[in-house]
């Protein structure tokens, strides 16, 4: 699909042509039979009022004859006219629901395809580096607004554009009737008047739409306030801190910040042009009515002609107003669609590589993974976050990467996971550069638990199964992975076991603690390992655990994953001392590396920080013990703890 580029602002015709091209592209997502049926139906429904006018006029024209005929023969004079007029009316009423039903189908087909495109774009197509840019996030939020039905969707735009066919069929039919009766001049006059008003109104609506888009930031702030102030999340703090008066004032101020310019714009952009357009309508409509009256007075029109012309003139006069079934839908739905095409053009420029094919593992070589003189910066003009980094991750061994906050640990993981590519240098696996094969193939070879791993509001089975979607239904495999991650007990305690939704927001759902979630995330990663992933990465998934629990988690992890190439990132030095190798990262490069014992013997940065953290840990332990003694509670059951003996 060719992305829409807006290099220069297009003119009046250009904008309309763009809009119809977009509608055309959207309609390619509908089934041809559905499209044909919808168009045929709209034309029929559009022309039925014209048929109605024809038969009622015929009926009216025969009324004098019917009245003058004697006895019961009056009905005979009217003939089928009343029946056909009623039929046209009834059929139009009967078809109206089908119009909306077919519109719904069009919306669904178009949105289904567009949502698939958006997912492909956001989840795999767009480079992660793009998704970290503010302007890209704004566009994404515009596109999603449509898909979350906060505003009209691209499907609504497609259905709305098709609905215009009925309107224009009706206008054409009515103008032709006026032309047939009063002549081409009045026919053209009513048609042109209707179109001038229509395009004028639609243009105002577009300009008002642009103003609304420009106020997106203010709207987002207002929506945030409304959601927060009306939601349960604030209930506690609002009471404790007495936030209500402040919130009320803040909301009023924010609402004015958004609504004042909007209302001013509505007056300026919608009301004033409306007055001008109404004047055009008055002149055009008045002119055609004048011709009608003059011809009528001359006696040059039959009753039939008079009746047809009078009814037909009224249709174009009512045409120029706003169309509720189409106008906002096409304007906002196409805006969401344009946001999507912009994202797609960004994704097309990125190094996303081909889509992942389930089942087919590419021949990514096994063997040690090397960072060779790797430097990386997030922005071209930004600082180097990693610089000249050399690092070997031994095959089948565990490597812990430790360092203070901001040392570049997560960045290293992102490069290893190929969410970003090195600015300088290269990463190799078994001697082959990673950039030599598709990122998607590499992704299948690794299992990662990120610091902010996703807590899906889905069942426990799905939360684990997402580690390898093609094994989702293999309950044995899910339970085995859960068992190895220490999550078996967590699952057994859930009301519906593996089928429990892991969120209290659902019926029979269940919330998990931070530590329990970590085990579920570890199960997910271990399932991927069971299914063939050969590199396991943990990026500080234990941040909210206390020292003792974190150490227990890592110890268990190292035990479970023996023989697997693994990388553990931690900022607490004391937690990972059992790793086969520890790498200390500082200022974007490896400062020290070796086993815990070697690094302690080196007595450098690692030894220093380990001692400080171990001392703090001992203090925390003593304080906790004292608190327990005061409270008269028993100490918790012993868990493996990081004994600071290495520090002594
Ligand atoms: P660590 O995981 O060791 O705490 P990070 O890798 O998260 O460190 O960050 C290293 C440096 O890179 C920090 O100075 C951080 O501000 C910067 N950084 C991280 N992510 C981005 C980003 N998306 N854009 C720009 N700078 C970033």
XYZ file of C-alpha atoms and ligand atoms in Angstrom:
675
model
C 0.000 0.000 0.000
C 1.341 3.361 -0.992
C 1.602 5.737 1.938
C -0.078 9.121 1.692
C 2.473 11.920 1.567
C 1.467 15.485 2.238
C 4.438 17.456 1.096
C 2.581 20.615 0.082
C -0.867 21.552 1.331
C -3.271 20.471 -1.465
C -5.936 22.873 -2.743
C -9.726 22.462 -2.753
C -9.777 19.858 -5.517
C -6.607 18.193 -4.223
C -8.114 17.703 -0.763
C -11.276 16.196 -2.201
C -9.313 13.963 -4.550
C -7.127 12.819 -1.611
C -10.191 12.060 0.428
C -11.813 9.978 -2.303
C -8.570 8.155 -3.028
C -8.380 7.210 0.646
C -12.002 6.070 0.601
C -11.209 4.000 -2.505
C -8.293 2.330 -0.734
C -10.428 1.600 2.309
C -13.156 0.087 0.164
C -10.658 -2.413 -1.214
C -10.967 -4.101 2.174
C -14.661 -4.868 1.589
C -15.980 -7.894 -0.250
C -16.958 -6.923 -3.850
C -20.447 -8.444 -3.432
C -21.033 -6.421 -0.269
C -19.784 -3.278 -1.958
C -22.034 -3.799 -4.990
C -25.081 -4.540 -2.826
C -24.447 -1.478 -0.648
C -24.066 0.850 -3.621
C -27.198 -0.594 -5.291
C -29.175 -0.192 -2.086
C -28.088 3.413 -1.562
C -29.017 4.294 -5.153
C -32.419 2.643 -4.727
C -33.145 4.337 -1.425
C -31.941 7.633 -2.881
C -34.265 7.392 -5.886
C -37.367 6.142 -4.068
C -38.399 9.642 -2.896
C -38.248 10.691 -6.545
C -40.528 7.788 -7.473
C -42.786 8.816 -4.610
C -42.969 12.363 -5.974
C -43.831 11.037 -9.454
C -46.731 8.919 -8.193
C -48.130 11.394 -5.702
C -48.054 14.043 -8.440
C -49.900 11.725 -10.795
C -52.376 11.074 -7.995
C -52.887 14.805 -7.360
C -53.270 15.497 -11.078
C -56.131 13.025 -11.266
C -57.965 14.216 -8.196
C -60.121 16.791 -10.123
C -61.223 14.042 -12.553
C -61.940 11.710 -9.699
C -64.012 14.356 -7.945
C -66.005 15.167 -11.069
C -66.690 11.529 -11.951
C -69.955 10.238 -10.598
C -70.621 7.366 -8.220
C -67.863 5.012 -7.126
C -65.780 5.348 -10.261
C -63.529 8.036 -8.644
C -61.081 5.382 -7.423
C -60.901 3.909 -10.905
C -59.789 7.281 -12.262
C -56.969 7.410 -9.746
C -55.780 4.024 -11.024
C -52.698 2.503 -9.439
C -51.190 5.870 -8.518
C -52.118 5.803 -4.786
C -50.908 2.229 -4.446
C -47.602 2.894 -6.184
C -46.985 6.071 -4.180
C -47.618 4.184 -0.943
C -45.395 1.349 -2.173
C -42.506 3.729 -2.877
C -42.885 5.167 0.612
C -43.157 1.798 2.378
C -40.280 0.221 0.467
C -38.101 3.192 1.349
C -38.956 2.752 5.035
C -38.342 -0.998 4.825
C -34.980 -0.596 3.138
C -33.648 1.960 5.608
C -32.634 -0.651 8.240
C -30.813 -2.641 5.538
C -28.902 0.486 4.660
C -27.537 0.672 8.205
C -26.996 -3.100 8.371
C -24.899 -3.122 5.191
C -23.095 -0.017 6.470
C -22.245 -1.952 9.646
C -20.847 -4.818 7.569
C -18.711 -2.431 5.532
C -17.471 -0.824 8.777
C -16.615 -4.203 10.238
C -14.742 -5.480 7.203
C -12.747 -2.278 6.766
C -11.959 -1.942 10.478
C -10.971 -5.605 10.741
C -8.380 -5.098 8.018
C -7.195 -1.749 9.407
C -6.834 -3.093 12.954
C -4.718 -5.943 11.585
C -2.595 -3.342 9.799
C -2.273 -1.241 12.947
C -1.273 -4.267 15.031
C 1.312 -5.330 12.478
C 2.649 -1.816 12.418
C 2.759 -1.168 16.169
C 3.789 -4.636 17.313
C 6.332 -5.686 14.693
C 6.598 -3.200 11.836
C 7.650 -0.021 13.594
C 11.182 -0.052 14.948
C 11.160 0.272 18.743
C 13.313 3.372 18.331
C 10.389 5.031 16.478
C 7.927 4.017 19.183
C 10.012 5.969 21.689
C 9.553 9.221 19.736
C 6.958 11.662 21.047
C 5.621 12.630 17.605
C 5.191 8.971 16.605
C 3.324 8.280 19.848
C 0.973 11.193 19.070
C 0.173 9.731 15.642
C -0.274 6.286 17.166
C -2.668 7.700 19.730
C -4.681 9.359 16.913
C -4.862 6.080 15.012
C -5.826 4.154 18.127
C -8.486 6.714 19.067
C -10.331 5.580 15.968
C -9.860 1.897 16.638
C -10.877 2.108 20.276
C -14.134 3.698 19.070
C -13.407 6.846 21.032
C -13.940 8.573 17.684
C -15.178 7.351 14.268
C -13.101 4.593 12.669
C -11.796 4.204 9.089
C -14.642 1.698 8.618
C -17.153 4.374 9.652
C -15.543 6.657 7.083
C -15.952 4.055 4.329
C -19.593 3.379 5.233
C -20.263 7.126 5.609
C -18.797 7.847 2.188
C -21.009 5.159 0.619
C -24.051 6.638 2.360
C -23.465 9.832 0.381
C -24.526 7.899 -2.729
C -28.133 7.894 -1.513
C -28.020 11.645 -0.912
C -26.556 12.400 -4.332
C -28.881 9.959 -6.122
C -31.799 11.827 -4.588
C -30.371 15.218 -5.553
C -29.750 14.070 -9.137
C -33.246 12.594 -9.470
C -34.880 15.742 -8.092
C -32.814 18.101 -10.283
C -33.631 16.058 -13.388
C -37.320 16.277 -12.528
C -37.130 20.038 -12.128
C -35.259 20.242 -15.454
C -37.879 18.113 -17.195
C -40.743 20.239 -15.945
C -39.346 23.772 -15.715
C -36.449 23.490 -18.177
C -32.698 22.934 -17.871
C -32.075 26.411 -16.424
C -34.105 25.932 -13.220
C -32.854 22.290 -13.047
C -29.247 23.468 -13.060
C -30.073 26.315 -10.644
C -31.417 23.998 -7.943
C -28.537 21.521 -8.430
C -25.824 24.183 -8.292
C -27.409 25.926 -5.299
C -27.517 22.624 -3.421
C -23.887 21.826 -4.263
C -22.599 25.284 -3.306
C -24.279 25.055 0.085
C -23.126 21.498 0.546
C -19.466 22.111 -0.262
C -19.499 25.306 1.759
C -20.874 23.486 4.791
C -18.518 20.568 4.376
C -15.536 22.938 4.057
C -16.553 24.662 7.316
C -16.847 21.294 8.971
C -13.334 20.348 7.797
C -11.885 23.580 9.128
C -13.653 22.993 12.423
C -12.248 19.435 12.395
C -8.726 20.809 11.930
C -9.286 23.114 14.905
C -10.394 20.119 16.986
C -7.301 18.146 15.990
C -5.161 21.129 17.003
C -6.748 21.017 20.469
C -5.841 17.330 20.940
C -3.392 18.121 23.754
C -5.991 20.120 25.724
C -8.580 17.395 25.128
C -6.212 14.710 26.384
C -5.546 16.679 29.565
C -9.270 17.189 30.120
C -10.014 13.509 29.505
C -7.258 12.537 31.910
C -8.754 14.752 34.621
C -12.244 13.395 33.981
C -11.096 9.799 34.018
C -8.963 10.233 37.085
C -11.450 12.275 39.065
C -14.291 9.927 38.213
C -12.397 6.676 38.712
C -11.794 4.518 41.758
C -8.016 5.020 41.689
C -8.242 8.444 43.292
C -10.868 7.543 45.894
C -8.354 7.009 48.705
C -6.002 9.918 48.126
C -8.853 12.325 47.365
C -10.285 11.624 50.828
C -6.989 11.727 52.686
C -5.735 14.873 51.002
C -9.108 16.620 50.589
C -8.555 16.944 46.863
C -12.146 17.557 45.811
C -12.219 21.402 45.757
C -8.871 21.544 43.984
C -9.947 18.965 41.434
C -13.192 20.804 40.780
C -11.363 24.044 40.109
C -8.722 22.346 37.997
C -11.412 20.625 35.965
C -13.297 23.880 35.363
C -10.100 25.619 34.262
C -9.129 22.752 31.976
C -12.611 22.488 30.505
C -12.504 26.209 29.691
C -9.033 25.827 28.185
C -10.465 23.273 25.796
C -14.038 24.428 25.252
C -13.552 28.213 24.934
C -11.451 28.036 21.753
C -13.696 25.263 20.475
C -16.867 27.301 20.903
C -15.234 30.408 19.521
C -14.137 28.318 16.514
C -17.623 26.917 16.105
C -19.089 30.436 15.908
C -16.383 31.605 13.517
C -16.080 28.521 11.330
C -19.583 27.111 11.348
C -22.091 29.823 12.196
C -20.873 32.784 10.095
C -20.381 30.814 6.851
C -23.754 29.232 7.540
C -25.412 32.644 7.369
C -23.734 33.296 3.981
C -24.668 29.891 2.655
C -28.244 30.326 3.834
C -28.361 33.499 1.724
C -27.191 31.502 -1.324
C -29.916 28.948 -0.579
C -32.484 31.719 -0.319
C -31.510 33.163 -3.680
C -31.310 29.792 -5.501
C -34.418 28.327 -3.880
C -36.324 31.612 -4.200
C -35.327 31.869 -7.880
C -36.565 28.403 -8.728
C -39.790 28.925 -6.752
C -40.282 32.212 -8.594
C -39.954 30.435 -11.981
C -42.375 27.814 -10.755
C -44.907 30.410 -9.569
C -44.600 32.389 -12.804
C -45.131 29.334 -15.006
C -47.990 28.208 -12.783
C -49.676 31.608 -12.990
C -49.233 31.638 -16.772
C -51.177 28.465 -16.928
C -48.349 26.831 -18.863
C -48.007 24.033 -16.276
C -50.403 21.154 -15.884
C -51.398 20.136 -12.383
C -49.062 17.139 -12.752
C -46.131 19.340 -13.690
C -46.872 21.802 -10.934
C -47.008 19.095 -8.329
C -43.806 17.391 -9.546
C -41.854 20.635 -9.731
C -43.038 21.901 -6.343
C -42.017 18.714 -4.534
C -38.816 18.279 -6.518
C -37.608 21.835 -5.818
C -37.877 21.209 -2.079
C -35.344 18.328 -2.125
C -32.308 20.353 -3.275
C -33.368 23.164 -0.935
C -33.010 20.783 2.004
C -29.821 19.214 0.646
C -27.134 21.526 1.901
C -27.386 20.660 5.571
C -25.090 18.462 7.590
C -25.418 14.677 6.957
C -25.368 12.847 10.297
C -24.750 9.452 8.698
C -21.643 10.572 6.895
C -19.941 13.868 7.684
C -18.229 13.400 11.049
C -17.592 9.749 10.132
C -15.665 10.560 6.974
C -13.795 13.462 8.542
C -12.610 11.746 11.745
C -12.475 8.195 10.364
C -10.196 9.326 7.546
C -8.021 11.225 10.041
C -7.522 7.924 11.932
C -6.778 6.192 8.629
C -4.226 8.821 7.636
C -2.516 8.374 11.001
C -2.330 4.646 10.210
C -0.851 5.190 6.733
C 1.744 7.561 8.203
C 2.749 4.895 10.711
C 2.945 2.347 7.902
C 5.232 4.539 5.878
C 7.507 4.896 8.931
C 7.443 1.119 9.430
C 8.314 0.586 5.764
C 11.426 2.731 6.265
C 12.532 0.763 9.340
C 14.711 -2.353 9.620
C 11.827 -4.598 10.639
C 12.714 -7.479 8.340
C 10.279 -10.121 7.138
C 7.428 -11.366 9.319
C 8.070 -14.194 11.695
C 6.965 -17.581 10.361
C 5.866 -19.909 13.167
C 7.687 -23.173 13.293
C 10.563 -22.320 10.992
C 13.658 -21.421 12.986
C 16.253 -19.755 10.823
C 19.767 -21.047 10.946
C 21.018 -18.601 13.538
C 24.324 -20.142 14.611
C 24.760 -21.416 18.165
C 27.852 -20.416 20.092
C 29.093 -17.495 22.151
C 27.518 -14.104 21.618
C 30.008 -11.276 21.280
C 29.648 -7.533 21.486
C 32.560 -6.277 19.409
C 33.505 -2.654 20.028
C 29.846 -1.683 20.238
C 28.797 1.938 20.651
C 25.232 3.143 20.755
C 23.363 6.429 21.032
C 19.598 6.922 21.029
C 19.631 10.130 19.003
C 22.129 11.008 16.289
C 23.145 14.115 18.198
C 22.808 12.514 21.653
C 25.529 11.167 23.930
C 26.983 7.656 23.571
C 25.132 5.441 26.044
C 27.432 2.513 25.249
C 30.903 3.197 23.940
C 33.462 0.700 22.700
C 31.818 -2.151 24.587
C 33.439 -5.601 24.276
C 31.661 -8.490 25.921
C 31.383 -12.255 25.454
C 28.313 -14.202 26.614
C 29.570 -17.764 26.904
C 27.400 -20.471 25.407
C 25.459 -22.431 28.045
C 26.599 -20.176 30.904
C 24.942 -17.433 32.933
C 26.235 -13.890 32.802
C 25.081 -11.224 35.225
C 25.301 -7.621 34.114
C 25.428 -5.252 37.069
C 25.882 -1.526 37.285
C 24.393 1.577 38.832
C 21.224 3.159 37.449
C 21.872 4.727 34.058
C 24.984 2.625 33.389
C 23.446 1.299 30.160
C 22.294 -2.172 31.242
C 18.832 -1.981 29.685
C 20.310 -0.473 26.552
C 22.644 -3.446 26.309
C 19.657 -5.774 26.593
C 17.797 -3.856 23.885
C 20.757 -4.259 21.527
C 21.069 -7.926 22.416
C 17.355 -8.389 21.715
C 17.781 -6.410 18.471
C 15.161 -3.845 19.383
C 17.858 -1.354 18.410
C 20.932 -1.828 16.233
C 24.417 -0.701 17.345
C 25.464 2.728 16.041
C 29.047 1.424 15.727
C 30.521 -2.092 16.030
C 28.664 -5.367 15.780
C 27.148 -8.237 17.740
C 27.856 -11.792 16.594
C 26.464 -15.221 17.486
C 28.818 -18.143 16.866
C 30.922 -15.745 14.819
C 28.113 -14.590 12.492
C 26.905 -10.977 12.740
C 23.308 -10.761 14.011
C 22.527 -8.136 11.380
C 22.998 -10.880 8.767
C 19.624 -12.499 9.426
C 16.082 -11.194 9.994
C 15.435 -9.712 13.430
C 12.294 -11.859 13.671
C 14.362 -15.071 13.490
C 16.627 -13.835 16.237
C 13.622 -12.919 18.370
C 12.471 -16.519 18.250
C 15.790 -17.614 19.615
C 15.549 -15.498 22.733
C 13.224 -15.324 25.694
C 13.195 -12.017 27.564
C 11.577 -10.844 30.748
C 11.736 -7.075 30.668
C 11.720 -4.837 33.703
C 8.232 -3.717 32.703
C 7.073 -7.135 31.475
C 3.445 -7.247 30.448
C 0.805 -8.340 32.922
C -1.880 -9.415 30.491
C -5.445 -9.231 31.768
C -5.895 -12.730 30.354
C -6.017 -16.203 31.859
C -3.011 -17.717 33.621
C -2.748 -20.213 30.747
C -2.574 -17.382 28.230
C -0.142 -15.391 30.362
C 2.238 -18.332 30.276
C 1.332 -19.587 26.797
C 2.181 -16.257 25.194
C 5.823 -17.270 25.619
C 5.123 -19.510 22.690
C 1.648 -18.976 21.215
C 1.814 -22.187 19.172
C 2.041 -24.147 22.466
C -0.794 -22.268 24.138
C -3.072 -25.324 24.203
C -0.449 -27.722 25.547
C -1.499 -27.618 29.228
C 1.202 -30.104 30.223
C 3.859 -27.829 28.778
C 2.333 -24.785 30.508
C 2.276 -26.560 33.866
C 5.807 -27.874 33.389
C 7.095 -24.367 32.698
C 5.112 -23.044 35.675
C 6.575 -25.789 37.849
C 10.113 -24.889 36.903
C 9.469 -21.223 37.546
C 7.983 -21.925 40.980
C 4.554 -20.744 39.807
C 2.768 -24.067 40.176
C 1.595 -23.273 43.679
C 0.379 -19.840 42.612
C -1.716 -21.425 39.880
C -3.099 -24.163 42.084
C -4.419 -21.553 44.497
C -6.315 -19.680 41.770
C -10.105 -20.263 41.771
C -10.103 -21.721 38.246
C -6.483 -22.795 38.045
C -4.929 -22.085 34.678
C -8.242 -20.687 33.436
C -8.391 -17.853 35.959
C -8.096 -14.358 34.537
C -5.174 -12.676 36.282
C -6.998 -9.462 37.130
C -9.458 -8.623 39.882
C -11.398 -6.567 37.351
C -13.056 -9.694 35.951
C -15.559 -12.082 37.454
C -13.687 -14.900 39.210
C -10.481 -13.125 38.237
C -7.637 -12.907 40.672
C -4.970 -10.294 41.354
C -1.414 -11.477 41.880
C 1.307 -9.977 44.021
C 4.457 -8.572 42.401
C 6.418 -11.702 43.243
C 3.709 -13.996 41.897
C 3.622 -12.044 38.646
C 7.364 -12.492 38.329
C 6.950 -16.233 38.542
C 4.270 -16.145 35.884
C 6.569 -14.068 33.653
C 9.402 -16.516 34.304
C 7.072 -19.399 33.362
C 6.373 -17.585 30.106
C 10.082 -17.273 29.364
C 10.790 -20.878 30.354
C 8.036 -22.080 28.023
C 9.852 -20.277 25.211
C 13.073 -21.998 26.304
C 11.332 -25.406 26.369
C 10.157 -24.666 22.838
C 13.630 -23.959 21.523
C 14.717 -20.469 22.582
C 18.386 -20.695 23.482
C 19.114 -17.342 25.085
C 17.245 -16.237 28.188
C 17.403 -12.616 29.293
C 16.128 -11.166 32.567
C 16.186 -7.394 32.742
C 15.665 -6.562 36.418
C 12.228 -8.101 36.659
C 12.714 -8.120 40.429
C 12.834 -4.385 40.948
C 9.873 -4.334 43.352
C 11.035 -7.305 45.386
C 12.887 -6.859 48.645
C 16.528 -7.906 48.751
C 15.832 -11.287 50.255
C 13.127 -12.223 47.760
C 15.188 -10.942 44.853
C 18.174 -13.053 45.829
C 15.906 -16.086 46.241
C 14.408 -15.448 42.830
C 17.782 -15.197 41.105
C 19.169 -18.251 42.905
C 16.194 -20.255 41.811
C 16.484 -18.870 38.309
C 20.143 -19.861 38.019
C 19.371 -23.331 39.305
C 16.472 -23.762 36.854
C 18.372 -22.526 33.863
C 21.634 -24.306 34.288
C 23.093 -25.128 30.880
C 21.106 -22.373 29.146
C 22.836 -19.237 27.912
C 21.358 -16.562 30.138
C 21.845 -12.910 30.929
C 20.617 -11.390 34.169
C 20.558 -7.664 34.661
C 20.543 -6.350 38.205
C 21.404 -3.168 40.005
C 21.764 -4.903 43.363
C 25.227 -6.419 43.179
C 24.525 -8.784 46.035
C 21.726 -10.609 44.210
C 23.580 -12.261 41.381
C 26.798 -13.454 42.879
C 26.041 -17.044 41.916
C 26.113 -16.266 38.208
C 28.883 -17.996 36.249
C 30.271 -14.628 35.319
C 29.559 -11.116 36.498
C 30.118 -8.100 34.275
C 30.240 -4.646 35.820
C 29.019 -1.967 33.465
C 30.057 1.634 34.057
C 29.895 4.615 31.718
C 28.733 2.473 28.819
C 31.620 -0.003 28.897
C 32.721 -3.107 30.810
C 34.618 -1.937 33.896
C 35.294 -5.367 35.451
C 34.308 -8.943 34.806
C 34.825 -12.337 36.409
C 33.276 -14.621 39.020
C 32.125 -13.208 42.340
C 35.263 -14.512 44.015
C 37.554 -13.091 41.359
C 35.898 -9.699 41.516
C 36.048 -9.626 45.320
C 39.736 -10.513 45.142
C 40.233 -7.730 42.606
C 38.900 -5.389 45.282
C 37.705 -2.845 42.746
C 34.361 -1.275 41.949
C 32.364 -4.493 42.306
C 33.901 -5.330 45.684
C 33.199 -1.796 46.921
C 29.598 -1.738 45.866
C 28.973 -5.291 46.984
C 30.246 -4.430 50.453
C 28.151 -1.276 50.706
C 25.020 -3.070 49.549
C 25.723 -6.070 51.754
C 26.178 -3.819 54.790
C 22.951 -2.028 54.037
C 21.293 -5.367 53.622
C 22.594 -6.527 57.020
C 21.259 -3.320 58.589
C 17.875 -3.827 56.993
C 17.846 -7.399 58.253
C 18.669 -6.277 61.787
C 15.979 -3.591 61.693
C 13.436 -6.062 60.385
C 14.343 -8.558 63.111
C 14.017 -5.852 65.765
C 10.652 -4.812 64.397
C 9.464 -8.396 64.420
C 10.655 -8.861 67.985
C 8.803 -5.705 69.070
C 5.655 -6.807 67.313
C 5.998 -10.244 68.838
C 5.774 -11.973 65.500
C 7.728 -14.993 64.513
C 10.392 -14.684 61.845
C 9.360 -15.802 58.390
C 10.341 -19.264 57.247
C 13.951 -19.286 56.192
C 14.554 -18.452 52.583
C 17.866 -18.471 50.754
C 19.364 -15.062 51.451
C 22.465 -13.436 50.073
C 24.861 -13.907 52.930
C 27.390 -11.147 52.950
C 30.174 -13.593 53.812
C 31.959 -12.801 50.578
C 32.293 -9.254 51.824
C 34.198 -10.224 54.888
P 20.298 1.173 33.164
O 19.459 0.066 32.649
O 21.671 0.755 33.473
O 19.690 1.906 34.307
P 19.667 2.457 30.648
O 20.227 1.594 29.590
O 18.223 2.418 30.903
O 20.494 2.258 32.000
O 20.024 3.968 30.308
C 21.348 4.390 30.013
C 21.304 5.850 29.565
O 20.590 5.944 28.359
C 20.630 6.760 30.575
O 21.382 7.950 30.644
C 19.281 7.027 29.960
O 18.860 8.309 30.289
C 19.572 6.914 28.475
N 18.385 6.413 27.758
C 17.712 5.283 28.008
N 16.675 5.111 27.140
C 16.702 6.182 26.322
C 15.914 6.610 25.204
N 14.880 5.889 24.763
N 16.245 7.765 24.611
C 17.271 8.506 25.048
N 18.064 8.164 26.073
C 17.792 7.032 26.723
